[in-house]
Every structure is written in C-alpha cells, then in structure tokens.
Amino acid sequence: MRRNPLLPLVAALTLAGCNAWLTEAPEDFFTPTDFPATEPDLKIALAGIDDWYTGGSNQPYFIRGWPILTEVPSDQTITTQTSGSRYEQDSYTLGPSNEWLWRVWQQIYGAINQANVVIERIPQLTTLPQDVKDRYLGAFKFHRAFNHFNAVRVWGSVPLMMRPTSEFATASVITRAPIAEIYDSIAQDLEDAATLLPLRWPDSATPDDGRPTRGAANAMLADVYMNMSGALVQENHWADAARAAKAVMDGKAYSLVPNFADLWLIRNKNGPEHIYSIQFAGVKRNLYTCQSRPSGVGIESCSNYWFSTAAFMNSFNAVDARKPVTFLTQVIAGTKTYSYH
C-alpha cells in the first residue's frame, strides 16, 4: 500500500487549529466603564446622539416623526391621507398605537439616556484637558435639554431623566414629573451649556456645523424661558428670555442674510443666519420637505403626504417677500408645468 505523505501534515494542521495562536484577541472593546475615554471617543459619542435625529434608528424623528407630530396637527397644514397614522394626527383621532407617537417617544428618550451616560462619564476623564471636557459636557447637556424640551411641549408631564438607565427594573418604576420641574431642569441644563460651550468649535469653519454652541444654547434658552412665562408654567421669565436672546446677538456670530430666499439654498447651508442645524449628508437623507411635495409631477414628484393650507398661505400679504419662496404652487419638470394648491 502506498502511503500518503500529506496525511501527517493535514493531521498536524487539524490539531493546530485548537492552538491558542488562532484565538483572536480583540484590540479594543467598548464598555460603559471605559468609553468614552479620549477626545475622539467623545466626538464619536456626540455623533451618536445625532443618529437618533438623522438615521440611527428606524424612521429617525427629524426625518418624518417630528413634522408629522408637530406640523400636521396644526392649522398651518393638512394631510392628504384619509386613514392611517398621518390622518390620525391631523384629525386628532390618534391612540397610543399611533406609530409617530411611540417612535418619537423612543427616540427622544434614547437620545436623553445616551446623553446621560456621557454626562456621568466625563468627570472621570482626568487625563483630558478641562476645556475639552467642558465643551463636551455642555454639548451633552444641550442635547438632554433639547429632547426634554421637545417631550414636554408635546406630552406635558413626562419622565424627567437625569441619570442613565440600563436595567429594566429601574426603568419600570420611572414616573412622570410635573411640567414646572421639567422646565426648571431644561433651563438649568441650558444655562450650564451656555457657559461651557464655545462660540465655535475649534475645528469648525462656521459657527454652526451641527454641534451645539454657546449661541445655540442661549437661543434655545430664550425659547424655554418664553414657554415658562406662558400658560402652562405661568412664571415670569421674560427678563431671562431677553437676557439669553441678547447673549446670542452680543456674540456676533450670526447675521441676517440680505435675501430671505437664500436661506433655503443648499449651497448656503450652515450660513450666517443658522444657529443650530441638524445635519443630513450622504445616506442620511432629510425627507422633511419631500413629504409636502406633490406626486404625479414627473421627476420632481415626492410623497404628497401633507401640505400647507390655503388659509395659512393667504394670511401672508401679497407683497411679502417671504411668501413666494415659502409656498410652492407650481412645479416645472422638464417641459411640463404643474400648478396645484
């Protein structure tokens, strides 16, 4: 019988497959106890918050959920739908199963919890320069305030989440906080953020590149204080609102564009009038405006889910320069012109 000289080699390789040198040793591993640890880590974590807004979850809330939740039920817009979740929003017939309610709720509290994790982690980063820790702490406090502000304006009394939650047992006993308490917390987070954040991030070419800044914190703070002075909270914060608004102007980072229509041109994104803009790029597409474009108009077609009411459009004076660039009543696609509304 002829011996096969390859058999010992095959056997040796087979046995070697069990050796430790084939065991992969991970070069890095993120856990809540070791991430973030560096400034690049903090930058990654901050971008992770934006994913709740632009694409990190199914139907992120600034692509569809937020306009459907806030614009469609208003007297400024009307939906083309006669049934389903969008119609429920427009007709005030929605129930707890409405997808835009639970989607936006999950995304808001996902972003808040993510911010809380980093807010608790930053003081432990003793090797980082204080100015780096300050601006990132301000940024995450901004996001926590931003999402609580959105939640309280839509639902009123909601859970006030100031600590990270990682266990079902903890989450199951969370209760709603009074509206005034939520607003107080939002205001404090933004007061802190306005102190900690820079006017412009060191590596940014413009005051607004999608990351929170001192101007953004003060602008939102003015809005918060005006809301606190209204019917729900009934506290007098008009002077605080004026102070925060004046801080935005005194920062001299922003200015009005001469031509209102220029605000909406893609080439002018993150322009001098933009204080805080959530960024969409590449595969992260913003469907906000697409949803109100008509269908059946050739290459310019889109969803036709909702559009402005004629009454709202006609409330603008005919000579108001904002009117023709805010309301689209005609679409030109190739050689065809489509008029609607």
PDB file of N, CA and C in Angstrom, residues 67-103:
ATOM      1  N   PRO A  67     -42.059  66.372  12.148  1.00  0.00           N
ATOM      2  CA  PRO A  67     -43.049  67.179  11.414  1.00  0.00           C
ATOM      3  C   PRO A  67     -44.448  66.589  11.458  1.00  0.00           C
ATOM      4  N   ILE A  68     -44.554  65.260  11.435  1.00  0.00           N
ATOM      5  CA  ILE A  68     -45.883  64.652  11.499  1.00  0.00           C
ATOM      6  C   ILE A  68     -46.519  64.901  12.862  1.00  0.00           C
ATOM      7  N   LEU A  69     -45.707  64.909  13.903  1.00  0.00           N
ATOM      8  CA  LEU A  69     -46.210  65.096  15.260  1.00  0.00           C
ATOM      9  C   LEU A  69     -46.545  66.554  15.556  1.00  0.00           C
ATOM     10  N   THR A  70     -45.837  67.486  14.922  1.00  0.00           N
ATOM     11  CA  THR A  70     -45.989  68.897  15.291  1.00  0.00           C
ATOM     12  C   THR A  70     -46.591  69.776  14.195  1.00  0.00           C
ATOM     13  N   GLU A  71     -46.300  69.482  12.928  1.00  0.00           N
ATOM     14  CA  GLU A  71     -46.817  70.311  11.837  1.00  0.00           C
ATOM     15  C   GLU A  71     -48.181  69.846  11.350  1.00  0.00           C
ATOM     16  N   VAL A  72     -48.314  68.546  11.133  1.00  0.00           N
ATOM     17  CA  VAL A  72     -49.551  68.024  10.550  1.00  0.00           C
ATOM     18  C   VAL A  72     -50.787  68.348  11.395  1.00  0.00           C
ATOM     19  N   PRO A  73     -50.737  68.267  12.738  1.00  0.00           N
ATOM     20  CA  PRO A  73     -51.942  68.596  13.517  1.00  0.00           C
ATOM     21  C   PRO A  73     -52.245  70.094  13.594  1.00  0.00           C
ATOM     22  N   SER A  74     -51.345  70.944  13.126  1.00  0.00           N
ATOM     23  CA  SER A  74     -51.526  72.390  13.276  1.00  0.00           C
ATOM     24  C   SER A  74     -52.506  72.927  12.242  1.00  0.00           C
ATOM     25  N   ASP A  75     -52.887  74.206  12.395  1.00  0.00           N
ATOM     26  CA  ASP A  75     -53.780  74.823  11.418  1.00  0.00           C
ATOM     27  C   ASP A  75     -53.016  75.359  10.213  1.00  0.00           C
ATOM     28  N   GLN A  76     -51.716  75.100  10.157  1.00  0.00           N
ATOM     29  CA  GLN A  76     -50.902  75.538   9.025  1.00  0.00           C
ATOM     30  C   GLN A  76     -50.869  74.501   7.908  1.00  0.00           C
ATOM     31  N   THR A  77     -51.168  73.254   8.240  1.00  0.00           N
ATOM     32  CA  THR A  77     -51.042  72.177   7.260  1.00  0.00           C
ATOM     33  C   THR A  77     -52.249  71.257   7.306  1.00  0.00           C
ATOM     34  N   ILE A  78     -52.367  70.461   6.255  1.00  0.00           N
ATOM     35  CA  ILE A  78     -53.427  69.462   6.180  1.00  0.00           C
ATOM     36  C   ILE A  78     -52.846  68.236   5.477  1.00  0.00           C
ATOM     37  N   THR A  79     -53.273  67.060   5.872  1.00  0.00           N
ATOM     38  CA  THR A  79     -52.755  65.849   5.245  1.00  0.00           C
ATOM     39  C   THR A  79     -53.633  65.419   4.076  1.00  0.00           C
ATOM     40  N   THR A  80     -53.039  64.728   3.128  1.00  0.00           N
ATOM     41  CA  THR A  80     -53.793  64.171   2.008  1.00  0.00           C
ATOM     42  C   THR A  80     -54.369  62.802   2.356  1.00  0.00           C
ATOM     43  N   GLN A  81     -53.947  62.253   3.486  1.00  0.00           N
ATOM     44  CA  GLN A  81     -54.365  60.904   3.869  1.00  0.00           C
ATOM     45  C   GLN A  81     -55.784  60.918   4.447  1.00  0.00           C
ATOM     46  N   THR A  82     -56.529  59.854   4.178  1.00  0.00           N
ATOM     47  CA  THR A  82     -57.893  59.738   4.710  1.00  0.00           C
ATOM     48  C   THR A  82     -58.011  58.639   5.759  1.00  0.00           C
ATOM     49  N   SER A  83     -56.904  57.979   6.043  1.00  0.00           N
ATOM     50  CA  SER A  83     -56.860  56.975   7.102  1.00  0.00           C
ATOM     51  C   SER A  83     -55.401  56.760   7.479  1.00  0.00           C
ATOM     52  N   GLY A  84     -55.181  55.999   8.538  1.00  0.00           N
ATOM     53  CA  GLY A  84     -53.816  55.698   8.937  1.00  0.00           C
ATOM     54  C   GLY A  84     -53.243  56.699   9.919  1.00  0.00           C
ATOM     55  N   SER A  85     -51.966  56.519  10.241  1.00  0.00           N
ATOM     56  CA  SER A  85     -51.335  57.273  11.328  1.00  0.00           C
ATOM     57  C   SER A  85     -51.246  58.768  11.045  1.00  0.00           C
ATOM     58  N   ARG A  86     -51.016  59.161   9.789  1.00  0.00           N
ATOM     59  CA  ARG A  86     -50.923  60.592   9.477  1.00  0.00           C
ATOM     60  C   ARG A  86     -52.291  61.258   9.585  1.00  0.00           C
ATOM     61  N   TYR A  87     -53.322  60.565   9.108  1.00  0.00           N
ATOM     62  CA  TYR A  87     -54.678  61.091   9.234  1.00  0.00           C
ATOM     63  C   TYR A  87     -55.066  61.235  10.703  1.00  0.00           C
ATOM     64  N   GLU A  88     -54.686  60.266  11.526  1.00  0.00           N
ATOM     65  CA  GLU A  88     -54.996  60.335  12.959  1.00  0.00           C
ATOM     66  C   GLU A  88     -54.391  61.582  13.597  1.00  0.00           C
ATOM     67  N   GLN A  89     -53.178  61.947  13.179  1.00  0.00           N
ATOM     68  CA  GLN A  89     -52.553  63.157  13.719  1.00  0.00           C
ATOM     69  C   GLN A  89     -53.333  64.397  13.299  1.00  0.00           C
ATOM     70  N   ASP A  90     -53.732  64.454  12.040  1.00  0.00           N
ATOM     71  CA  ASP A  90     -54.404  65.639  11.510  1.00  0.00           C
ATOM     72  C   ASP A  90     -55.809  65.798  12.068  1.00  0.00           C
ATOM     73  N   SER A  91     -56.481  64.680  12.326  1.00  0.00           N
ATOM     74  CA  SER A  91     -57.880  64.720  12.764  1.00  0.00           C
ATOM     75  C   SER A  91     -58.039  64.587  14.275  1.00  0.00           C
ATOM     76  N   TYR A  92     -56.925  64.504  15.000  1.00  0.00           N
ATOM     77  CA  TYR A  92     -56.952  64.346  16.458  1.00  0.00           C
ATOM     78  C   TYR A  92     -57.735  63.104  16.882  1.00  0.00           C
ATOM     79  N   THR A  93     -57.564  62.020  16.131  1.00  0.00           N
ATOM     80  CA  THR A  93     -58.217  60.757  16.475  1.00  0.00           C
ATOM     81  C   THR A  93     -57.185  59.688  16.835  1.00  0.00           C
ATOM     82  N   LEU A  94     -55.991  60.114  17.191  1.00  0.00           N
ATOM     83  CA  LEU A  94     -54.909  59.162  17.432  1.00  0.00           C
ATOM     84  C   LEU A  94     -55.048  58.487  18.793  1.00  0.00           C
ATOM     85  N   GLY A  95     -54.534  57.256  18.843  1.00  0.00           N
ATOM     86  CA  GLY A  95     -54.487  56.494  20.082  1.00  0.00           C
ATOM     87  C   GLY A  95     -53.055  56.119  20.407  1.00  0.00           C
ATOM     88  N   PRO A  96     -52.841  55.366  21.476  1.00  0.00           N
ATOM     89  CA  PRO A  96     -51.476  55.033  21.911  1.00  0.00           C
ATOM     90  C   PRO A  96     -50.706  54.177  20.917  1.00  0.00           C
ATOM     91  N   SER A  97     -51.399  53.536  19.968  1.00  0.00           N
ATOM     92  CA  SER A  97     -50.704  52.698  18.988  1.00  0.00           C
ATOM     93  C   SER A  97     -50.219  53.496  17.782  1.00  0.00           C
ATOM     94  N   ASN A  98     -50.538  54.777  17.722  1.00  0.00           N
ATOM     95  CA  ASN A  98     -50.088  55.597  16.593  1.00  0.00           C
ATOM     96  C   ASN A  98     -48.565  55.555  16.496  1.00  0.00           C
ATOM     97  N   GLU A  99     -48.059  55.155  15.336  1.00  0.00           N
ATOM     98  CA  GLU A  99     -46.621  54.891  15.224  1.00  0.00           C
ATOM     99  C   GLU A  99     -45.763  56.124  15.452  1.00  0.00           C
ATOM    100  N   TRP A 100     -46.266  57.314  15.141  1.00  0.00           N
ATOM    101  CA  TRP A 100     -45.428  58.503  15.296  1.00  0.00           C
ATOM    102  C   TRP A 100     -45.312  58.906  16.756  1.00  0.00           C
ATOM    103  N   LEU A 101     -46.295  58.549  17.554  1.00  0.00           N
ATOM    104  CA  LEU A 101     -46.186  58.791  18.993  1.00  0.00           C
ATOM    105  C   LEU A 101     -45.087  57.938  19.605  1.00  0.00           C
ATOM    106  N   TRP A 102     -45.165  56.628  19.379  1.00  0.00           N
ATOM    107  CA  TRP A 102     -44.194  55.764  20.058  1.00  0.00           C
ATOM    108  C   TRP A 102     -42.812  55.843  19.437  1.00  0.00           C
ATOM    109  N   ARG A 103     -42.722  56.091  18.117  1.00  0.00           N
ATOM    110  CA  ARG A 103     -41.395  56.222  17.510  1.00  0.00           C
ATOM    111  C   ARG A 103     -40.650  57.421  18.097  1.00  0.00           C
TER     112      ARG A 103
END
